[in-house]
């Protein structure tokens, strides 16, 4: 079993920055991908950014140029640096880990962008 714990969410003004962290623990083996999703009230969960073990990255169009995903394989952790935040970025952010056919989710961390 794998556990994911996110941290770093909070309340920030438009234009501000936050850095989310997600640490994985448990039975992690082999190659795995980690990514960040978000879900705003009344909306479907959407992919924000993903990074493979080989550090290939992909971003949603809405966050390109503002968000940066990174990972530390030694720590089984993934990070999301969020700059130039906008009110539309307000959502619960979830970390996901995919290992083979197994998918694991964190509990989510709230990000609120408001004046």
C-alpha positions as semicolon CSV with decimal commas, in nm:
position;residue;x (nm);y (nm);z (nm)
1;X;0,000;0,000;0,000
2;X;0,114;0,354;-0,079
3;X;0,024;0,668;0,112
4;X;0,044;1,020;-0,029
5;X;0,047;1,327;0,192
6;X;0,011;1,674;0,042
7;X;0,101;2,000;0,209
8;X;0,156;2,364;0,123
9;X;-0,192;2,482;0,038
10;X;-0,340;2,799;0,177
11;X;-0,487;3,141;0,112
12;X;-0,304;3,378;-0,119
13;X;-0,378;3,699;-0,305
14;X;-0,387;3,713;-0,685
15;X;-0,034;3,729;-0,821
16;X;0,104;3,542;-0,524
17;X;0,285;3,210;-0,506
18;X;0,252;2,879;-0,326
19;X;0,455;2,559;-0,331
20;X;0,275;2,231;-0,287
21;X;0,452;1,917;-0,173
22;X;0,349;1,555;-0,190
23;X;0,540;1,280;-0,015
24;X;0,481;0,915;-0,095
25;X;0,549;0,635;0,149
26;X;0,485;0,265;0,167
27;X;0,539;-0,009;-0,087
28;X;0,678;0,192;-0,375
29;X;0,873;-0,002;-0,632
30;X;0,977;0,027;-0,991
31;X;0,903;0,314;-1,219
32;X;0,613;0,540;-1,138
33;X;0,465;0,868;-1,251
34;X;0,343;1,142;-1,022
35;X;0,117;1,428;-1,103
36;X;-0,109;1,698;-0,968
37;X;-0,480;1,732;-1,026
38;X;-0,722;1,992;-0,900
39;X;-1,093;2,010;-0,847
40;X;-1,285;2,333;-0,812
41;X;-1,636;2,340;-0,659
42;X;-1,891;2,205;-0,902
43;X;-1,628;2,105;-1,157
44;X;-1,459;1,785;-1,261
45;X;-1,114;1,696;-1,141
46;X;-0,856;1,802;-1,398
47;X;-0,490;1,731;-1,462
48;X;-0,266;2,024;-1,376
49;X;0,084;1,885;-1,433
50;X;0,262;1,553;-1,457
51;X;0,620;1,432;-1,434
52;X;0,763;1,093;-1,519
53;X;1,050;0,919;-1,344
54;X;1,269;1,039;-1,631
55;X;1,156;1,392;-1,549
56;X;0,949;1,448;-1,861
57;X;0,679;1,702;-1,781
58;X;0,343;1,804;-1,917
59;X;0,114;2,091;-1,815
60;X;-0,242;2,198;-1,861
61;X;-0,264;2,496;-2,097
62;X;-0,417;2,708;-1,823
63;X;-0,106;2,683;-1,603
64;X;0,178;2,678;-1,857
65;X;0,439;2,939;-1,778
66;X;0,308;2,985;-1,424
67;X;0,335;2,642;-1,260
68;X;0,638;2,415;-1,240
69;X;0,630;2,051;-1,139
70;X;0,938;1,876;-1,006
71;X;1,017;1,555;-0,826
72;X;1,280;1,411;-0,600
73;X;1,308;1,039;-0,664
74;X;1,526;0,984;-0,359
75;X;1,249;1,124;-0,141
76;X;0,957;0,983;-0,343
77;X;0,821;1,334;-0,354
78;X;0,669;1,566;-0,608
79;X;0,632;1,941;-0,588
80;X;0,425;2,206;-0,760
81;X;0,555;2,561;-0,763
82;X;0,265;2,791;-0,843
83;X;0,338;3,151;-0,940
84;X;0,119;3,434;-1,062
85;X;-0,182;3,271;-0,904
86;X;-0,527;3,370;-1,022
87;X;-0,869;3,335;-0,859
88;X;-0,954;3,064;-1,113
89;X;-0,673;2,853;-0,967
90;X;-0,880;2,814;-0,651
91;X;-0,940;2,443;-0,597
92;X;-0,847;2,140;-0,394
93;X;-0,518;2,008;-0,531
94;X;-0,455;1,635;-0,530
95;X;-0,137;1,439;-0,576
96;X;-0,154;1,114;-0,771
97;X;0,096;0,830;-0,811
98;X;0,071;0,565;-1,080
99;X;0,276;0,249;-1,051
100;X;0,194;-0,009;-1,313
101;X;-0,182;-0,057;-1,297
102;X;-0,211;0,081;-0,945
103;X;-0,327;0,436;-0,882
104;X;-0,298;0,618;-0,550
105;X;-0,439;0,956;-0,446
106;X;-0,359;1,195;-0,168
107;X;-0,623;1,354;0,050
108;X;-0,594;1,694;-0,117
109;X;-0,488;2,039;-0,006
110;X;-0,697;2,353;-0,046
111;X;-0,564;2,647;-0,248
112;X;-0,767;2,966;-0,234
113;X;-0,674;3,272;-0,438
114;X;-0,869;3,581;-0,338
115;X;-0,827;3,948;-0,259
